[in-house]
Amino acid sequence: MTTKPEVLSRIEATFSQLTPSEKRVASWMLAHVGQIPFETAESVALATATSGITVGRFLRKLGYRNLDDAQKSRRDPHPPWG
């Protein structure tokens, strides 16, 4: 049984509280789960017609420092220190 990556659970849990721009980022991430490890904040911003600042703000709202932090969470849903 595979578990849903933590980043996706966080997106789904906060979706209704997001701004319209943040919802575009969230929707893109939910639709492109497999691409997340290969993206940068700027490439996500370009794909969602937002800014890198919006992507960063969205990720901080989810509890991540940046996209790299969210990518690490996706790769290892149970870090040894957690």
PDB file of N, CA and C in Angstrom:
ATOM      1  N   MET A   1       0.836  -1.177   0.000  1.00  0.00           N
ATOM      2  CA  MET A   1       0.000   0.000   0.000  1.00  0.00           C
ATOM      3  C   MET A   1       0.885   1.247   0.000  1.00  0.00           C
ATOM      4  N   THR A   2       0.636   2.150  -0.920  1.00  0.00           N
ATOM      5  CA  THR A   2       1.399   3.385  -0.944  1.00  0.00           C
ATOM      6  C   THR A   2       0.615   4.469  -0.223  1.00  0.00           C
ATOM      7  N   THR A   3       1.347   5.326   0.453  1.00  0.00           N
ATOM      8  CA  THR A   3       0.703   6.428   1.155  1.00  0.00           C
ATOM      9  C   THR A   3       0.855   7.692   0.340  1.00  0.00           C
ATOM     10  N   LYS A   4      -0.070   8.588   0.512  1.00  0.00           N
ATOM     11  CA  LYS A   4      -0.032   9.860  -0.194  1.00  0.00           C
ATOM     12  C   LYS A   4       1.098  10.703   0.376  1.00  0.00           C
ATOM     13  N   PRO A   5       1.903  11.325  -0.501  1.00  0.00           N
ATOM     14  CA  PRO A   5       2.968  12.196   0.004  1.00  0.00           C
ATOM     15  C   PRO A   5       2.398  13.310   0.890  1.00  0.00           C
ATOM     16  N   GLU A   6       3.127  13.647   1.923  1.00  0.00           N
ATOM     17  CA  GLU A   6       2.697  14.652   2.896  1.00  0.00           C
ATOM     18  C   GLU A   6       2.358  15.984   2.227  1.00  0.00           C
ATOM     19  N   VAL A   7       3.143  16.386   1.245  1.00  0.00           N
ATOM     20  CA  VAL A   7       2.896  17.669   0.591  1.00  0.00           C
ATOM     21  C   VAL A   7       1.502  17.685  -0.035  1.00  0.00           C
ATOM     22  N   LEU A   8       1.060  16.581  -0.615  1.00  0.00           N
ATOM     23  CA  LEU A   8      -0.268  16.531  -1.224  1.00  0.00           C
ATOM     24  C   LEU A   8      -1.363  16.589  -0.167  1.00  0.00           C
ATOM     25  N   SER A   9      -1.155  15.919   0.938  1.00  0.00           N
ATOM     26  CA  SER A   9      -2.126  15.978   2.038  1.00  0.00           C
ATOM     27  C   SER A   9      -2.260  17.401   2.565  1.00  0.00           C
ATOM     28  N   ARG A  10      -1.141  18.091   2.678  1.00  0.00           N
ATOM     29  CA  ARG A  10      -1.172  19.479   3.168  1.00  0.00           C
ATOM     30  C   ARG A  10      -1.896  20.388   2.180  1.00  0.00           C
ATOM     31  N   ILE A  11      -1.659  20.182   0.880  1.00  0.00           N
ATOM     32  CA  ILE A  11      -2.339  20.995  -0.134  1.00  0.00           C
ATOM     33  C   ILE A  11      -3.846  20.791  -0.027  1.00  0.00           C
ATOM     34  N   GLU A  12      -4.269  19.548   0.014  1.00  0.00           N
ATOM     35  CA  GLU A  12      -5.703  19.252   0.085  1.00  0.00           C
ATOM     36  C   GLU A  12      -6.336  19.809   1.357  1.00  0.00           C
ATOM     37  N   ALA A  13      -5.620  19.760   2.464  1.00  0.00           N
ATOM     38  CA  ALA A  13      -6.158  20.231   3.741  1.00  0.00           C
ATOM     39  C   ALA A  13      -6.328  21.746   3.785  1.00  0.00           C
ATOM     40  N   THR A  14      -5.512  22.483   3.039  1.00  0.00           N
ATOM     41  CA  THR A  14      -5.559  23.947   3.106  1.00  0.00           C
ATOM     42  C   THR A  14      -6.164  24.596   1.865  1.00  0.00           C
ATOM     43  N   PHE A  15      -6.563  23.810   0.880  1.00  0.00           N
ATOM     44  CA  PHE A  15      -6.984  24.358  -0.413  1.00  0.00           C
ATOM     45  C   PHE A  15      -8.047  25.452  -0.279  1.00  0.00           C
ATOM     46  N   SER A  16      -9.046  25.239   0.536  1.00  0.00           N
ATOM     47  CA  SER A  16     -10.142  26.209   0.644  1.00  0.00           C
ATOM     48  C   SER A  16      -9.698  27.539   1.252  1.00  0.00           C
ATOM     49  N   GLN A  17      -8.563  27.560   1.925  1.00  0.00           N
ATOM     50  CA  GLN A  17      -8.078  28.771   2.583  1.00  0.00           C
ATOM     51  C   GLN A  17      -7.078  29.551   1.729  1.00  0.00           C
ATOM     52  N   LEU A  18      -6.786  29.059   0.535  1.00  0.00           N
ATOM     53  CA  LEU A  18      -5.765  29.676  -0.305  1.00  0.00           C
ATOM     54  C   LEU A  18      -6.319  30.835  -1.116  1.00  0.00           C
ATOM     55  N   THR A  19      -5.422  31.748  -1.496  1.00  0.00           N
ATOM     56  CA  THR A  19      -5.787  32.836  -2.397  1.00  0.00           C
ATOM     57  C   THR A  19      -5.953  32.255  -3.804  1.00  0.00           C
ATOM     58  N   PRO A  20      -6.573  32.999  -4.719  1.00  0.00           N
ATOM     59  CA  PRO A  20      -6.715  32.493  -6.090  1.00  0.00           C
ATOM     60  C   PRO A  20      -5.372  32.123  -6.743  1.00  0.00           C
ATOM     61  N   SER A  21      -4.345  32.922  -6.535  1.00  0.00           N
ATOM     62  CA  SER A  21      -3.026  32.606  -7.104  1.00  0.00           C
ATOM     63  C   SER A  21      -2.450  31.344  -6.479  1.00  0.00           C
ATOM     64  N   GLU A  22      -2.596  31.224  -5.168  1.00  0.00           N
ATOM     65  CA  GLU A  22      -2.098  30.030  -4.481  1.00  0.00           C
ATOM     66  C   GLU A  22      -2.874  28.791  -4.924  1.00  0.00           C
ATOM     67  N   LYS A  23      -4.166  28.951  -5.210  1.00  0.00           N
ATOM     68  CA  LYS A  23      -4.961  27.822  -5.704  1.00  0.00           C
ATOM     69  C   LYS A  23      -4.466  27.366  -7.073  1.00  0.00           C
ATOM     70  N   ARG A  24      -4.011  28.300  -7.900  1.00  0.00           N
ATOM     71  CA  ARG A  24      -3.442  27.901  -9.201  1.00  0.00           C
ATOM     72  C   ARG A  24      -2.194  27.062  -8.992  1.00  0.00           C
ATOM     73  N   VAL A  25      -1.341  27.476  -8.059  1.00  0.00           N
ATOM     74  CA  VAL A  25      -0.129  26.710  -7.754  1.00  0.00           C
ATOM     75  C   VAL A  25      -0.516  25.344  -7.191  1.00  0.00           C
ATOM     76  N   ALA A  26      -1.446  25.322  -6.253  1.00  0.00           N
ATOM     77  CA  ALA A  26      -1.881  24.066  -5.629  1.00  0.00           C
ATOM     78  C   ALA A  26      -2.472  23.122  -6.665  1.00  0.00           C
ATOM     79  N   SER A  27      -3.329  23.634  -7.525  1.00  0.00           N
ATOM     80  CA  SER A  27      -3.952  22.792  -8.556  1.00  0.00           C
ATOM     81  C   SER A  27      -2.912  22.222  -9.498  1.00  0.00           C
ATOM     82  N   TRP A  28      -1.939  23.052  -9.864  1.00  0.00           N
ATOM     83  CA  TRP A  28      -0.872  22.568 -10.746  1.00  0.00           C
ATOM     84  C   TRP A  28      -0.090  21.449 -10.062  1.00  0.00           C
ATOM     85  N   MET A  29       0.247  21.643  -8.796  1.00  0.00           N
ATOM     86  CA  MET A  29       1.016  20.620  -8.071  1.00  0.00           C
ATOM     87  C   MET A  29       0.228  19.321  -7.942  1.00  0.00           C
ATOM     88  N   LEU A  30      -1.060  19.411  -7.671  1.00  0.00           N
ATOM     89  CA  LEU A  30      -1.884  18.209  -7.558  1.00  0.00           C
ATOM     90  C   LEU A  30      -1.982  17.477  -8.896  1.00  0.00           C
ATOM     91  N   ALA A  31      -2.017  18.232  -9.991  1.00  0.00           N
ATOM     92  CA  ALA A  31      -2.146  17.633 -11.321  1.00  0.00           C
ATOM     93  C   ALA A  31      -0.823  17.126 -11.883  1.00  0.00           C
ATOM     94  N   HIS A  32       0.298  17.599 -11.338  1.00  0.00           N
ATOM     95  CA  HIS A  32       1.622  17.255 -11.870  1.00  0.00           C
ATOM     96  C   HIS A  32       2.536  16.690 -10.786  1.00  0.00           C
ATOM     97  N   VAL A  33       1.995  15.808  -9.980  1.00  0.00           N
ATOM     98  CA  VAL A  33       2.734  15.243  -8.843  1.00  0.00           C
ATOM     99  C   VAL A  33       4.093  14.684  -9.265  1.00  0.00           C
ATOM    100  N   GLY A  34       4.130  13.979 -10.369  1.00  0.00           N
ATOM    101  CA  GLY A  34       5.372  13.354 -10.815  1.00  0.00           C
ATOM    102  C   GLY A  34       6.438  14.341 -11.245  1.00  0.00           C
ATOM    103  N   GLN A  35       6.044  15.551 -11.587  1.00  0.00           N
ATOM    104  CA  GLN A  35       6.999  16.563 -12.036  1.00  0.00           C
ATOM    105  C   GLN A  35       7.612  17.361 -10.893  1.00  0.00           C
ATOM    106  N   ILE A  36       6.973  17.383  -9.748  1.00  0.00           N
ATOM    107  CA  ILE A  36       7.414  18.240  -8.643  1.00  0.00           C
ATOM    108  C   ILE A  36       8.902  18.090  -8.330  1.00  0.00           C
ATOM    109  N   PRO A  37       9.456  16.873  -8.297  1.00  0.00           N
ATOM    110  CA  PRO A  37      10.881  16.753  -7.959  1.00  0.00           C
ATOM    111  C   PRO A  37      11.824  17.406  -8.974  1.00  0.00           C
ATOM    112  N   PHE A  38      11.325  17.685 -10.165  1.00  0.00           N
ATOM    113  CA  PHE A  38      12.176  18.221 -11.223  1.00  0.00           C
ATOM    114  C   PHE A  38      11.959  19.710 -11.466  1.00  0.00           C
ATOM    115  N   GLU A  39      11.135  20.331 -10.670  1.00  0.00           N
ATOM    116  CA  GLU A  39      10.773  21.729 -10.878  1.00  0.00           C
ATOM    117  C   GLU A  39      11.512  22.668  -9.933  1.00  0.00           C
ATOM    118  N   THR A  40      11.533  23.931 -10.322  1.00  0.00           N
ATOM    119  CA  THR A  40      12.022  25.008  -9.461  1.00  0.00           C
ATOM    120  C   THR A  40      10.827  25.914  -9.155  1.00  0.00           C
ATOM    121  N   ALA A  41      10.982  26.782  -8.190  1.00  0.00           N
ATOM    122  CA  ALA A  41       9.898  27.717  -7.879  1.00  0.00           C
ATOM    123  C   ALA A  41       9.574  28.569  -9.101  1.00  0.00           C
ATOM    124  N   GLU A  42      10.585  28.959  -9.842  1.00  0.00           N
ATOM    125  CA  GLU A  42      10.360  29.785 -11.032  1.00  0.00           C
ATOM    126  C   GLU A  42       9.633  29.023 -12.132  1.00  0.00           C
ATOM    127  N   SER A  43       9.964  27.739 -12.314  1.00  0.00           N
ATOM    128  CA  SER A  43       9.280  26.968 -13.360  1.00  0.00           C
ATOM    129  C   SER A  43       7.818  26.714 -12.978  1.00  0.00           C
ATOM    130  N   VAL A  44       7.553  26.510 -11.699  1.00  0.00           N
ATOM    131  CA  VAL A  44       6.166  26.359 -11.245  1.00  0.00           C
ATOM    132  C   VAL A  44       5.427  27.684 -11.433  1.00  0.00           C
ATOM    133  N   ALA A  45       6.082  28.780 -11.111  1.00  0.00           N
ATOM    134  CA  ALA A  45       5.477  30.099 -11.291  1.00  0.00           C
ATOM    135  C   ALA A  45       5.135  30.346 -12.760  1.00  0.00           C
ATOM    136  N   LEU A  46       6.038  30.004 -13.649  1.00  0.00           N
ATOM    137  CA  LEU A  46       5.799  30.183 -15.079  1.00  0.00           C
ATOM    138  C   LEU A  46       4.619  29.327 -15.535  1.00  0.00           C
ATOM    139  N   ALA A  47       4.559  28.088 -15.073  1.00  0.00           N
ATOM    140  CA  ALA A  47       3.488  27.167 -15.467  1.00  0.00           C
ATOM    141  C   ALA A  47       2.124  27.590 -14.929  1.00  0.00           C
ATOM    142  N   THR A  48       2.115  28.351 -13.842  1.00  0.00           N
ATOM    143  CA  THR A  48       0.854  28.731 -13.198  1.00  0.00           C
ATOM    144  C   THR A  48       0.510  30.208 -13.366  1.00  0.00           C
ATOM    145  N   ALA A  49       1.295  30.920 -14.154  1.00  0.00           N
ATOM    146  CA  ALA A  49       1.093  32.355 -14.375  1.00  0.00           C
ATOM    147  C   ALA A  49       1.060  33.116 -13.048  1.00  0.00           C
ATOM    148  N   THR A  50       1.992  32.741 -12.168  1.00  0.00           N
ATOM    149  CA  THR A  50       2.148  33.433 -10.891  1.00  0.00           C
ATOM    150  C   THR A  50       3.600  33.896 -10.801  1.00  0.00           C
ATOM    151  N   SER A  51       4.070  34.194  -9.615  1.00  0.00           N
ATOM    152  CA  SER A  51       5.464  34.599  -9.423  1.00  0.00           C
ATOM    153  C   SER A  51       6.161  33.613  -8.493  1.00  0.00           C
ATOM    154  N   GLY A  52       7.479  33.643  -8.515  1.00  0.00           N
ATOM    155  CA  GLY A  52       8.251  32.820  -7.594  1.00  0.00           C
ATOM    156  C   GLY A  52       7.930  33.165  -6.147  1.00  0.00           C
ATOM    157  N   ILE A  53       7.635  34.421  -5.901  1.00  0.00           N
ATOM    158  CA  ILE A  53       7.265  34.857  -4.554  1.00  0.00           C
ATOM    159  C   ILE A  53       5.953  34.202  -4.127  1.00  0.00           C
ATOM    160  N   THR A  54       4.990  34.121  -5.045  1.00  0.00           N
ATOM    161  CA  THR A  54       3.715  33.461  -4.739  1.00  0.00           C
ATOM    162  C   THR A  54       3.931  31.991  -4.428  1.00  0.00           C
ATOM    163  N   VAL A  55       4.775  31.329  -5.215  1.00  0.00           N
ATOM    164  CA  VAL A  55       5.070  29.913  -4.980  1.00  0.00           C
ATOM    165  C   VAL A  55       5.702  29.747  -3.600  1.00  0.00           C
ATOM    166  N   GLY A  56       6.663  30.606  -3.276  1.00  0.00           N
ATOM    167  CA  GLY A  56       7.311  30.539  -1.966  1.00  0.00           C
ATOM    168  C   GLY A  56       6.341  30.787  -0.827  1.00  0.00           C
ATOM    169  N   ARG A  57       5.480  31.777  -0.971  1.00  0.00           N
ATOM    170  CA  ARG A  57       4.484  32.090   0.061  1.00  0.00           C
ATOM    171  C   ARG A  57       3.536  30.900   0.253  1.00  0.00           C
ATOM    172  N   PHE A  58       3.116  30.306  -0.858  1.00  0.00           N
ATOM    173  CA  PHE A  58       2.243  29.133  -0.805  1.00  0.00           C
ATOM    174  C   PHE A  58       2.915  27.989  -0.047  1.00  0.00           C
ATOM    175  N   LEU A  59       4.168  27.720  -0.356  1.00  0.00           N
ATOM    176  CA  LEU A  59       4.886  26.621   0.301  1.00  0.00           C
ATOM    177  C   LEU A  59       5.089  26.894   1.791  1.00  0.00           C
ATOM    178  N   ARG A  60       5.371  28.140   2.145  1.00  0.00           N
ATOM    179  CA  ARG A  60       5.510  28.486   3.568  1.00  0.00           C
ATOM    180  C   ARG A  60       4.175  28.322   4.298  1.00  0.00           C
ATOM    181  N   LYS A  61       3.079  28.633   3.606  1.00  0.00           N
ATOM    182  CA  LYS A  61       1.755  28.443   4.202  1.00  0.00           C
ATOM    183  C   LYS A  61       1.509  26.964   4.508  1.00  0.00           C
ATOM    184  N   LEU A  62       2.114  26.084   3.703  1.00  0.00           N
ATOM    185  CA  LEU A  62       1.987  24.640   3.925  1.00  0.00           C
ATOM    186  C   LEU A  62       2.950  24.134   4.992  1.00  0.00           C
ATOM    187  N   GLY A  63       3.886  24.999   5.413  1.00  0.00           N
ATOM    188  CA  GLY A  63       4.839  24.601   6.446  1.00  0.00           C
ATOM    189  C   GLY A  63       6.214  24.230   5.927  1.00  0.00           C
ATOM    190  N   TYR A  64       6.478  24.510   4.648  1.00  0.00           N
ATOM    191  CA  TYR A  64       7.791  24.221   4.066  1.00  0.00           C
ATOM    192  C   TYR A  64       8.585  25.512   3.939  1.00  0.00           C
ATOM    193  N   ARG A  65       9.905  25.399   3.985  1.00  0.00           N
ATOM    194  CA  ARG A  65      10.759  26.580   3.813  1.00  0.00           C
ATOM    195  C   ARG A  65      10.770  27.032   2.363  1.00  0.00           C
ATOM    196  N   ASN A  66      10.789  26.060   1.443  1.00  0.00           N
ATOM    197  CA  ASN A  66      10.894  26.349   0.013  1.00  0.00           C
ATOM    198  C   ASN A  66      10.523  25.083  -0.765  1.00  0.00           C
ATOM    199  N   LEU A  67      10.650  25.131  -2.086  1.00  0.00           N
ATOM    200  CA  LEU A  67      10.279  23.980  -2.910  1.00  0.00           C
ATOM    201  C   LEU A  67      11.186  22.788  -2.642  1.00  0.00           C
ATOM    202  N   ASP A  68      12.451  23.041  -2.398  1.00  0.00           N
ATOM    203  CA  ASP A  68      13.368  21.935  -2.096  1.00  0.00           C
ATOM    204  C   ASP A  68      12.913  21.184  -0.845  1.00  0.00           C
ATOM    205  N   ASP A  69      12.478  21.912   0.150  1.00  0.00           N
ATOM    206  CA  ASP A  69      11.980  21.305   1.387  1.00  0.00           C
ATOM    207  C   ASP A  69      10.751  20.430   1.098  1.00  0.00           C
ATOM    208  N   ALA A  70       9.837  20.927   0.270  1.00  0.00           N
ATOM    209  CA  ALA A  70       8.648  20.149  -0.097  1.00  0.00           C
ATOM    210  C   ALA A  70       9.033  18.921  -0.921  1.00  0.00           C
ATOM    211  N   GLN A  71      10.027  19.079  -1.803  1.00  0.00           N
ATOM    212  CA  GLN A  71      10.483  17.944  -2.611  1.00  0.00           C
ATOM    213  C   GLN A  71      11.080  16.860  -1.729  1.00  0.00           C
ATOM    214  N   LYS A  72      11.851  17.255  -0.735  1.00  0.00           N
ATOM    215  CA  LYS A  72      12.428  16.276   0.195  1.00  0.00           C
ATOM    216  C   LYS A  72      11.323  15.550   0.949  1.00  0.00           C
ATOM    217  N   SER A  73      10.294  16.268   1.336  1.00  0.00           N
ATOM    218  CA  SER A  73       9.161  15.664   2.030  1.00  0.00           C
ATOM    219  C   SER A  73       8.479  14.637   1.139  1.00  0.00           C
ATOM    220  N   ARG A  74       8.381  14.946  -0.140  1.00  0.00           N
ATOM    221  CA  ARG A  74       7.737  14.024  -1.079  1.00  0.00           C
ATOM    222  C   ARG A  74       8.571  12.757  -1.253  1.00  0.00           C
ATOM    223  N   ARG A  75       9.885  12.906  -1.292  1.00  0.00           N
ATOM    224  CA  ARG A  75      10.763  11.744  -1.472  1.00  0.00           C
ATOM    225  C   ARG A  75      10.789  10.863  -0.237  1.00  0.00           C
ATOM    226  N   ASP A  76      10.753  11.488   0.935  1.00  0.00           N
ATOM    227  CA  ASP A  76      10.846  10.734   2.187  1.00  0.00           C
ATOM    228  C   ASP A  76       9.723  11.169   3.117  1.00  0.00           C
ATOM    229  N   PRO A  77       8.550  10.523   3.015  1.00  0.00           N
ATOM    230  CA  PRO A  77       7.425  10.961   3.833  1.00  0.00           C
ATOM    231  C   PRO A  77       7.617  10.724   5.329  1.00  0.00           C
ATOM    232  N   HIS A  78       8.603   9.921   5.714  1.00  0.00           N
ATOM    233  CA  HIS A  78       8.860   9.642   7.129  1.00  0.00           C
ATOM    234  C   HIS A  78      10.332   9.877   7.446  1.00  0.00           C
ATOM    235  N   PRO A  79      10.754  11.163   7.532  1.00  0.00           N
ATOM    236  CA  PRO A  79      12.161  11.429   7.814  1.00  0.00           C
ATOM    237  C   PRO A  79      12.555  10.856   9.172  1.00  0.00           C
ATOM    238  N   PRO A  80      13.809  10.456   9.315  1.00  0.00           N
ATOM    239  CA  PRO A  80      14.244   9.806  10.554  1.00  0.00           C
ATOM    240  C   PRO A  80      14.145  10.692  11.784  1.00  0.00           C
ATOM    241  N   TRP A  81      14.149  11.998  11.624  1.00  0.00           N
ATOM    242  CA  TRP A  81      14.092  12.902  12.767  1.00  0.00           C
ATOM    243  C   TRP A  81      12.649  13.259  13.143  1.00  0.00           C
ATOM    244  N   GLY A  82      11.649  12.841  12.345  1.00  0.00           N
ATOM    245  CA  GLY A  82      10.247  13.238  12.562  1.00  0.00           C
ATOM    246  C   GLY A  82       9.486  12.354  13.467  1.00  0.00           C
TER     247      GLY A  82
END
